[in-house]
XYZ file of C-alpha atoms in Angstrom:
602
model
C 18.451 1.285 38.529
C 17.334 3.890 36.024
C 20.171 6.427 36.084
C 18.356 9.376 34.518
C 18.751 12.964 35.607
C 16.093 14.335 37.917
C 14.847 17.419 36.111
C 13.631 20.276 38.296
C 10.217 21.705 37.481
C 11.778 25.097 36.769
C 14.109 23.551 34.220
C 11.219 21.770 32.536
C 9.400 25.063 32.235
C 12.519 26.676 30.819
C 12.929 23.884 28.275
C 9.314 24.218 27.211
C 9.720 27.961 26.912
C 12.826 27.583 24.766
C 10.681 25.823 22.203
C 8.729 29.045 21.732
C 11.620 31.470 21.428
C 14.562 31.890 19.117
C 17.009 34.753 19.088
C 14.809 36.742 21.453
C 11.814 36.735 19.102
C 8.514 34.954 19.743
C 7.882 31.835 17.655
C 4.609 30.103 16.942
C 4.500 26.735 18.693
C 4.604 23.870 16.220
C 1.697 21.450 15.875
C 4.245 18.621 15.978
C 7.916 18.668 16.904
C 10.511 15.935 16.813
C 14.178 15.057 17.055
C 15.478 13.356 13.927
C 18.135 10.671 13.697
C 20.798 13.362 13.209
C 21.485 16.788 11.760
C 20.353 17.338 8.168
C 23.267 17.021 5.763
C 21.562 18.144 2.557
C 18.146 18.986 1.135
C 19.282 18.407 -2.429
C 17.420 15.251 -3.558
C 20.317 14.411 -5.864
C 22.620 14.142 -2.823
C 20.339 12.561 -0.222
C 21.487 9.211 1.150
C 21.210 9.475 4.952
C 17.969 8.575 6.693
C 17.422 11.946 8.346
C 17.737 13.740 5.003
C 15.453 11.282 3.227
C 12.778 11.666 5.915
C 12.638 15.408 5.278
C 12.709 14.757 1.543
C 9.410 12.882 1.806
C 7.856 15.885 3.578
C 9.068 18.542 1.130
C 8.652 16.748 -2.199
C 6.370 14.214 -3.769
C 7.195 11.880 -6.617
C 5.109 10.367 -9.365
C 4.533 7.638 -6.802
C 4.402 8.307 -3.049
C 4.470 6.125 0.058
C 1.238 5.153 1.768
C 1.393 6.739 5.258
C 0.401 3.495 7.017
C 1.966 0.702 4.977
C 4.807 2.623 3.240
C 3.853 0.820 0.038
C 4.150 2.780 -3.223
C 0.881 4.405 -4.321
C 0.188 7.062 -7.006
C 1.559 10.415 -5.861
C 1.384 13.650 -7.824
C 0.445 11.676 -10.948
C -1.891 8.995 -12.160
C -0.288 6.128 -14.056
C -0.946 3.669 -16.868
C 1.279 0.563 -17.091
C 1.739 -1.474 -20.259
C 0.828 -5.185 -20.163
C 4.501 -6.164 -20.306
C 5.249 -3.744 -17.435
C 8.014 -1.932 -19.291
C 6.193 1.311 -20.149
C 4.837 3.668 -17.482
C 2.779 6.616 -18.715
C 2.343 9.236 -16.023
C -0.298 11.970 -16.125
C 0.592 14.645 -13.571
C -2.432 15.842 -11.663
C -3.773 19.228 -12.875
C -3.894 20.268 -9.206
C -0.216 19.414 -8.573
C 1.618 22.663 -7.828
C 4.970 23.861 -6.619
C 5.162 25.792 -3.354
C 5.457 29.028 -5.377
C 2.230 28.289 -7.252
C 3.815 27.007 -10.501
C 2.316 23.932 -12.130
C 4.254 20.708 -11.716
C 5.127 19.536 -15.226
C 6.748 16.503 -16.807
C 9.784 18.643 -17.656
C 10.458 19.099 -13.917
C 11.072 15.380 -13.556
C 13.146 15.168 -16.706
C 15.285 18.081 -15.540
C 15.929 16.444 -12.153
C 16.714 13.033 -13.631
C 18.978 14.428 -16.343
C 20.823 16.463 -13.718
C 21.425 13.278 -11.707
C 22.885 11.590 -14.801
C 25.085 14.590 -15.559
C 26.182 15.061 -11.953
C 25.920 11.524 -10.512
C 24.905 11.018 -6.908
C 24.749 7.947 -4.691
C 21.574 6.636 -6.321
C 22.117 7.493 -9.979
C 22.243 3.781 -10.802
C 18.493 3.565 -10.110
C 17.916 5.529 -13.320
C 19.723 2.869 -15.314
C 16.541 0.817 -15.456
C 15.299 3.403 -17.974
C 16.258 2.874 -21.604
C 19.238 4.987 -22.607
C 19.892 6.445 -19.138
C 23.220 4.726 -18.542
C 24.208 5.466 -22.146
C 23.521 9.176 -21.568
C 25.487 9.187 -18.298
C 28.526 7.627 -19.984
C 28.369 9.999 -22.972
C 28.099 13.190 -20.957
C 31.727 13.366 -19.699
C 32.994 13.149 -23.302
C 30.720 16.057 -24.210
C 32.074 18.077 -21.275
C 35.630 17.285 -22.296
C 35.022 18.260 -25.946
C 33.185 21.455 -25.027
C 35.851 22.508 -22.527
C 38.616 21.921 -25.088
C 36.692 23.825 -27.758
C 36.246 26.864 -25.504
C 39.905 26.780 -24.542
C 40.882 26.841 -28.229
C 38.320 29.591 -28.857
C 39.918 31.753 -26.163
C 43.322 31.229 -27.765
C 42.007 31.942 -31.274
C 40.284 35.149 -30.069
C 43.550 36.405 -28.618
C 45.411 35.593 -31.816
C 42.735 37.287 -33.950
C 42.780 40.396 -31.793
C 46.581 40.646 -32.028
C 46.433 40.217 -35.801
C 43.502 42.599 -36.268
C 41.248 39.843 -37.612
C 37.575 39.181 -36.971
C 37.297 36.840 -33.953
C 36.051 33.291 -34.631
C 32.433 32.354 -33.807
C 31.623 30.835 -30.436
C 31.880 27.013 -30.440
C 28.716 25.021 -30.973
C 29.292 21.622 -29.375
C 26.055 19.693 -29.261
C 25.218 17.764 -26.081
C 24.423 14.045 -26.266
C 20.859 13.231 -27.334
C 18.306 12.947 -24.554
C 17.488 9.792 -22.647
C 15.669 7.497 -25.055
C 13.481 5.979 -22.366
C 12.031 9.306 -21.180
C 9.439 10.902 -23.457
C 7.784 14.308 -23.103
C 4.725 15.438 -25.053
C 4.510 18.731 -26.935
C 0.746 18.510 -26.755
C 0.487 17.717 -23.043
C 3.155 19.194 -20.733
C 1.873 17.036 -17.871
C 2.489 13.723 -19.644
C 5.671 11.731 -19.004
C 6.332 8.305 -20.490
C 9.109 6.089 -19.125
C 10.282 2.970 -20.948
C 12.333 0.463 -18.971
C 15.089 -1.826 -20.202
C 13.098 -4.738 -18.757
C 10.258 -5.209 -16.254
C 11.216 -3.967 -12.782
C 8.812 -5.213 -10.131
C 9.816 -2.531 -7.638
C 9.893 0.402 -10.087
C 7.017 2.199 -8.271
C 9.117 2.073 -5.069
C 12.063 3.599 -6.925
C 9.956 6.419 -8.378
C 8.638 7.153 -4.864
C 12.214 7.543 -3.549
C 13.604 11.092 -2.935
C 16.452 10.980 -5.502
C 13.715 10.585 -8.134
C 11.801 13.675 -7.043
C 11.298 16.647 -9.412
C 13.135 19.954 -9.221
C 11.919 23.435 -10.119
C 14.514 24.530 -12.692
C 13.227 28.094 -12.913
C 13.761 28.734 -9.181
C 17.250 27.187 -9.341
C 18.394 29.213 -12.349
C 19.866 32.104 -10.346
C 22.069 29.615 -8.468
C 23.531 28.134 -11.657
C 27.234 28.769 -12.282
C 26.580 30.248 -15.726
C 30.234 30.606 -16.699
C 30.916 26.934 -15.978
C 27.748 25.938 -17.815
C 28.667 27.981 -20.886
C 32.195 26.617 -21.123
C 31.719 23.007 -19.999
C 28.008 22.247 -20.336
C 27.913 21.196 -16.683
C 25.050 22.441 -14.517
C 26.600 23.287 -11.157
C 24.246 24.856 -8.636
C 25.182 26.682 -5.456
C 23.762 24.768 -2.495
C 21.974 27.947 -1.420
C 19.100 26.832 -3.635
C 18.241 24.351 -0.826
C 17.902 27.101 1.802
C 14.754 28.991 2.751
C 13.116 30.919 1.215
C 14.809 29.898 -2.052
C 13.892 26.206 -1.942
C 10.793 25.484 -4.015
C 9.179 22.095 -3.395
C 6.041 20.233 -4.446
C 5.258 18.126 -1.384
C 2.935 18.498 1.554
C 5.298 21.007 3.191
C 7.590 23.881 2.322
C 10.812 24.839 4.087
C 10.130 27.847 6.301
C 13.386 28.194 8.259
C 16.610 26.305 8.891
C 18.830 27.265 11.805
C 21.849 24.972 11.689
C 22.142 22.756 14.776
C 19.103 24.456 16.324
C 15.865 23.980 14.464
C 14.366 23.329 11.049
C 10.756 24.354 10.467
C 8.427 23.158 7.723
C 4.929 24.486 7.119
C 1.999 23.148 5.125
C 2.320 23.926 1.426
C -0.796 25.956 0.503
C -0.527 24.735 -3.107
C -0.162 21.004 -2.360
C -2.799 19.027 -4.270
C -3.780 16.902 -1.228
C -3.543 19.682 1.366
C -6.946 18.743 2.845
C -5.289 15.629 4.323
C -2.311 17.421 5.873
C -2.901 17.061 9.617
C -0.144 19.200 11.174
C 0.306 22.633 9.643
C 3.600 23.537 11.382
C 6.330 21.007 12.166
C 9.666 21.591 13.874
C 12.733 19.388 13.695
C 14.732 20.216 16.824
C 18.482 19.594 16.900
C 19.890 17.573 19.801
C 23.400 16.120 19.584
C 23.188 14.792 23.155
C 20.654 12.057 23.942
C 20.290 13.160 27.562
C 19.275 16.597 26.315
C 16.911 15.015 23.781
C 15.261 12.945 26.494
C 14.869 15.988 28.726
C 13.266 17.893 25.861
C 10.810 15.039 25.369
C 10.034 14.736 29.085
C 9.329 18.466 29.281
C 6.905 18.326 26.370
C 9.313 20.268 24.178
C 9.139 17.573 21.475
C 6.499 14.984 20.632
C 8.689 12.312 19.065
C 12.266 11.107 19.395
C 13.017 9.043 16.306
C 15.849 7.095 17.912
C 16.469 6.602 21.625
C 19.608 4.433 21.853
C 22.326 4.501 24.463
C 22.102 4.277 28.209
C 18.776 6.095 28.396
C 16.969 3.841 25.952
C 18.507 0.685 27.387
C 17.545 1.570 30.940
C 14.021 2.576 29.994
C 13.670 -0.765 28.220
C 15.134 -2.710 31.149
C 12.808 -1.008 33.610
C 9.787 -1.721 31.427
C 10.846 -5.347 30.944
C 11.210 -5.692 34.698
C 7.791 -4.203 35.351
C 6.150 -6.629 32.948
C 7.966 -9.593 34.458
C 7.050 -8.598 38.027
C 3.373 -7.909 37.345
C 2.075 -10.844 35.257
C -1.417 -10.692 36.765
C -1.936 -7.004 35.969
C -0.445 -7.525 32.523
C -2.811 -10.445 31.834
C -5.751 -8.194 32.676
C -4.464 -5.440 30.400
C -3.947 -3.082 33.332
C -1.157 -0.466 33.276
C 2.048 -1.458 35.015
C 3.746 0.762 37.534
C 7.046 1.327 35.734
C 6.139 0.427 32.166
C 6.969 3.062 29.538
C 4.078 2.803 27.123
C 5.650 5.589 25.074
C 8.801 3.570 24.309
C 8.243 1.665 21.064
C 10.877 -0.914 20.084
C 10.335 -2.962 16.952
C 12.006 -4.704 14.029
C 14.209 -2.676 11.725
C 15.217 -2.776 8.063
C 18.895 -2.106 8.641
C 22.247 -3.493 9.737
C 25.115 -1.942 11.700
C 28.494 -3.061 10.383
C 32.114 -2.108 9.849
C 33.312 -1.342 6.339
C 36.771 -2.368 5.159
C 38.549 -0.395 2.466
C 39.360 -3.147 -0.031
C 41.552 -1.122 -2.406
C 45.242 -2.111 -2.780
C 46.483 1.104 -1.208
C 45.115 3.575 1.297
C 44.536 7.239 0.533
C 48.023 8.105 1.851
C 49.621 5.671 -0.593
C 50.444 3.065 2.046
C 49.842 -0.628 1.445
C 46.355 -1.578 2.636
C 46.252 -4.658 4.914
C 42.487 -4.972 4.362
C 42.991 -5.626 0.662
C 43.745 -9.185 1.871
C 40.530 -11.160 2.375
C 42.229 -13.253 5.069
C 42.663 -10.172 7.251
C 39.038 -9.136 6.737
C 37.801 -12.619 7.623
C 40.058 -12.809 10.654
C 38.816 -9.553 12.132
C 35.240 -10.699 11.631
C 35.789 -14.106 13.246
C 37.595 -12.616 16.259
C 34.747 -10.329 17.289
C 32.285 -11.199 20.055
C 29.206 -9.301 18.843
C 26.988 -10.539 21.661
C 29.175 -8.627 24.108
C 28.539 -5.413 22.155
C 24.744 -5.706 22.129
C 24.649 -6.891 25.751
C 26.892 -4.218 27.248
C 26.650 -1.183 24.922
C 23.548 -0.984 22.734
C 21.271 -3.013 25.073
C 18.088 -2.544 23.064
C 17.572 -6.177 22.131
C 19.501 -5.995 18.861
C 20.271 -9.462 17.459
C 23.977 -9.995 16.660
C 24.407 -10.252 12.893
C 26.430 -12.537 10.678
C 24.516 -11.455 7.553
C 24.191 -8.169 5.689
C 20.487 -8.347 4.782
C 18.509 -8.498 8.063
C 17.198 -11.998 8.671
C 13.456 -12.124 7.996
C 13.375 -8.838 6.085
C 11.918 -10.530 2.988
C 9.496 -13.481 2.980
C 10.920 -16.660 1.387
C 14.462 -15.226 1.413
C 16.861 -17.760 2.953
C 19.750 -15.925 4.559
C 23.159 -17.482 3.864
C 25.520 -18.267 6.709
C 28.107 -15.687 7.620
C 31.200 -16.137 9.747
C 30.670 -17.539 13.230
C 33.055 -16.496 15.979
C 36.228 -18.582 15.825
C 39.221 -16.917 17.471
C 41.682 -19.730 16.723
C 40.778 -19.705 13.032
C 41.116 -15.917 13.048
C 44.635 -16.154 14.479
C 45.577 -18.727 11.847
C 44.318 -16.457 9.058
C 46.299 -13.508 10.438
C 49.456 -15.614 10.492
C 48.827 -16.736 6.902
C 48.399 -13.075 5.924
C 51.848 -12.312 7.409
C 50.826 -10.937 10.812
C 51.382 -13.725 13.375
C 50.107 -12.564 16.753
C 49.668 -9.156 15.160
C 53.361 -8.570 14.528
C 54.091 -6.229 11.636
C 50.491 -5.052 11.277
C 50.480 -1.528 9.786
C 49.573 1.608 11.695
C 45.963 2.218 10.597
C 42.908 3.728 12.236
C 39.282 2.819 12.843
C 37.143 5.749 11.693
C 33.799 6.663 13.264
C 31.622 9.716 13.847
C 31.460 10.915 17.424
C 27.676 10.912 17.821
C 25.746 8.245 19.699
C 27.310 4.939 20.640
C 29.821 4.687 17.802
C 32.694 5.646 20.116
C 31.977 3.049 22.836
C 31.474 0.367 20.193
C 34.793 1.293 18.551
C 36.554 1.108 21.924
C 35.126 -2.355 22.525
C 36.105 -3.570 19.052
C 39.599 -2.098 19.467
C 40.063 -3.946 22.762
C 38.781 -7.252 21.363
C 41.061 -7.120 18.321
C 44.017 -6.187 20.491
C 43.340 -8.977 23.011
C 42.553 -11.711 20.499
C 44.754 -10.842 17.502
C 47.479 -8.615 18.942
C 46.775 -5.670 16.626
C 46.492 -2.113 17.908
C 44.295 -0.065 15.562
C 44.048 3.611 16.443
C 40.619 5.102 17.112
C 39.696 8.187 15.089
C 36.451 9.907 16.003
C 35.385 12.921 13.911
C 32.272 15.043 13.329
C 29.629 13.582 11.079
C 29.993 15.790 7.990
C 33.704 15.060 7.723
C 32.968 11.395 8.419
C 30.471 11.224 5.548
C 32.944 12.799 3.147
C 35.786 10.496 4.113
C 33.640 7.376 3.994
C 32.321 8.162 0.508
C 35.759 9.135 -0.783
C 37.249 5.941 0.727
C 39.673 7.958 2.848
C 39.835 5.372 5.625
C 41.080 1.869 6.431
C 38.183 0.484 8.464
C 35.128 2.514 9.426
C 31.806 2.167 11.133
C 28.910 1.984 8.676
C 25.279 1.001 8.384
C 22.601 0.491 5.790
C 18.822 0.782 5.883
C 16.856 -0.558 2.939
C 15.265 2.136 0.809
C 12.544 0.099 -0.896
C 10.881 -3.271 -0.533
C 13.210 -5.513 -2.538
C 16.524 -7.284 -1.710
C 18.228 -5.213 -4.406
C 17.999 -2.226 -2.056
C 20.778 -3.992 -0.115
C 22.693 -5.846 -2.818
C 22.937 -2.880 -5.218
C 25.062 -1.012 -2.674
C 28.026 -3.261 -3.457
C 27.818 -3.403 -7.217
C 31.210 -2.460 -8.703
C 31.462 1.291 -9.148
C 28.201 1.978 -7.330
C 27.800 5.383 -5.721
C 27.226 3.801 -2.300
C 30.013 1.206 -2.544
C 32.196 2.819 0.118
C 34.486 -0.198 0.419
C 35.767 -0.191 -3.151
C 35.080 -3.938 -3.278
C 34.779 -5.263 -6.828
C 33.476 -8.758 -7.619
C 32.192 -9.523 -11.089
C 30.475 -12.763 -10.086
C 28.494 -10.809 -7.509
C 27.551 -8.197 -10.108
C 26.494 -10.917 -12.587
C 24.156 -12.485 -10.026
C 22.579 -9.091 -9.327
C 22.119 -8.623 -13.079
C 20.458 -12.040 -13.383
C 18.107 -11.169 -10.529
C 17.173 -7.935 -12.311
C 16.120 -9.858 -15.406
C 14.460 -12.841 -13.704
C 10.638 -12.706 -13.886
C 10.162 -15.587 -11.436
C 10.012 -14.124 -7.899
C 11.477 -17.169 -6.135
C 14.307 -17.562 -8.637
C 15.158 -13.886 -8.123
C 15.544 -14.547 -4.405
C 17.891 -17.470 -5.069
C 20.165 -15.173 -7.112
C 20.189 -12.614 -4.319
C 21.015 -15.330 -1.776
C 24.013 -16.426 -3.854
C 25.142 -12.822 -4.204
C 24.946 -12.194 -0.461
C 26.911 -15.390 0.182
C 29.758 -14.075 -1.985
C 29.639 -10.757 -0.153
C 29.831 -12.451 3.240
C 32.654 -14.780 2.154
C 34.692 -11.917 0.686
C 33.996 -9.827 3.803
C 34.212 -6.222 2.569
C 31.964 -5.596 5.560
C 31.820 -6.977 9.087
C 28.164 -7.282 10.209
C 27.816 -6.530 13.918
C 24.098 -6.376 14.708
C 20.713 -5.892 13.104
C 19.157 -2.596 14.122
C 15.947 -2.312 16.052
C 13.891 0.843 15.716
C 13.283 2.700 18.957
C 10.779 5.548 19.024
C 9.465 7.598 21.904
C 6.020 9.137 21.443
C 2.895 9.354 23.558
C -0.574 8.001 22.904
C -1.790 11.408 21.721
C 0.470 11.198 18.652
C -1.050 9.449 15.629
C 0.278 8.745 12.152
C 3.687 7.331 13.127
C 3.785 3.809 11.669
C 5.903 1.204 13.460
C 7.275 0.034 10.137
C 10.724 -1.590 9.807
C 11.654 0.952 7.126
C 11.475 3.732 9.762
C 10.112 6.303 7.316
C 7.200 8.602 8.088
C 4.836 10.589 5.908
C 4.629 13.780 7.937
C 1.348 14.901 6.414
C -0.489 12.159 8.334
C 0.984 12.933 11.770
C -1.288 14.609 14.291
C -0.933 15.460 17.981
C -4.167 15.590 19.925
C -3.566 18.191 22.619
């Protein structure tokens, strides 16, 4: 039975009305409204790594390449491009009509500023710049410059004091030169809209990288008032107050500009009047509505308060799916004729995804509290993986048809990629491994916790995993549920023992998965370090033969699965809810949308 709340008509009217009002003041109804995958964490492209942030990034900015709204393939964005025959030199000519949301021209310097900032203040995706000649060299040199400049200013302060006490003329201000610019990025004095990028070697998916939000430009002039000038003077580091990402301060170059942002209530974007392709922007006003509770989100959708729910997991989604499946099974004749079925939800769209849900093990020798880390032992990691019945989780908790996973890269995500075998369930082998690691029947296992964020189904999954490990291996791992911002911080800083995690591919190449676990990578939350794995990824980078590249990636994934820094649980499916009057939402495994193409026909 579908156990959904019966919503009174009066409540539906109230919910619809709430969409038009905020703080007692009337609000224009949006052309399109939706509930994202979660609350926005940041609108700083240098710091974006979560899907909900990246989705908004595509609406607010546009790169040299952009994503085609239907196929999500990389196409020329705010620039036209010439590519050298050897595919190592990209010459971009920014469109004369490309403007910032404040009317400024978009220039090549805006990209260089953003990319240099990412090298000087590395984010999760800084490694993507390393394909450019001299980028990694610049990133490594910059900390030495900061150190030298800081020391010079400290000595200058001391010398000024001494000179003042002695009645001498104070010494001149230090002049510590920064490292030379990135060799592979060229600007033109004659043409401020020309940008030439030279790569270390051909990169087949470079257009996809340039279309990705961390590679978007930034308007330095609008950010200047948020620069910590004292820190910049004394250290050379450009530190910006995050207020530059808030309206009305945020200046962007995409199809939309940020109009308002009410934390945990609503974020509104409006069509950018200066956007070069504004004639093709379908919805002029778009609202992202906050909804921590899926029952509330569903009620908002049912009332017409939102047009799209970007993820409908949990009991609601599972029961809607089950009811629809039942209707199709019970009405084969009507289905064969293409007639509508009584209980079928035509607005529930479930399809293949480009991501995996897994648990991440901290692989460092010690935990953040200094205690010995049991998960530094590969036998423990393998044992916990082998002991888990993943089918039980997808059958009883998620219930959206997710396939249990033994691999990291979703099976079938890339044509001609042969997924290696992961660990099958083998409880007896798991118990043997635990005994070999020094924890027979769980005795002596340290007091550690399983970290997860409280939203969605992460809690019920953690409870199931906790029970299975306790029943099968005799270990009692505490459950620690926290709010998502704190969870993000602790995961990235490796302040955990084992934690829930997930990964969606960012571009159409296996490296979008394998690069996450390169040693020292910004997204390597496990701290796992394997040089053989890194070498295989490097070989794949340099291999011109497409099939040989895939073989290197297959070998790399096999090492990852054998070493088990992660425990794959299931491959995601995407689950959208939107009605037939909504167009422009592609059912693409990558689960990204180009908002400018979305339209609601009222």
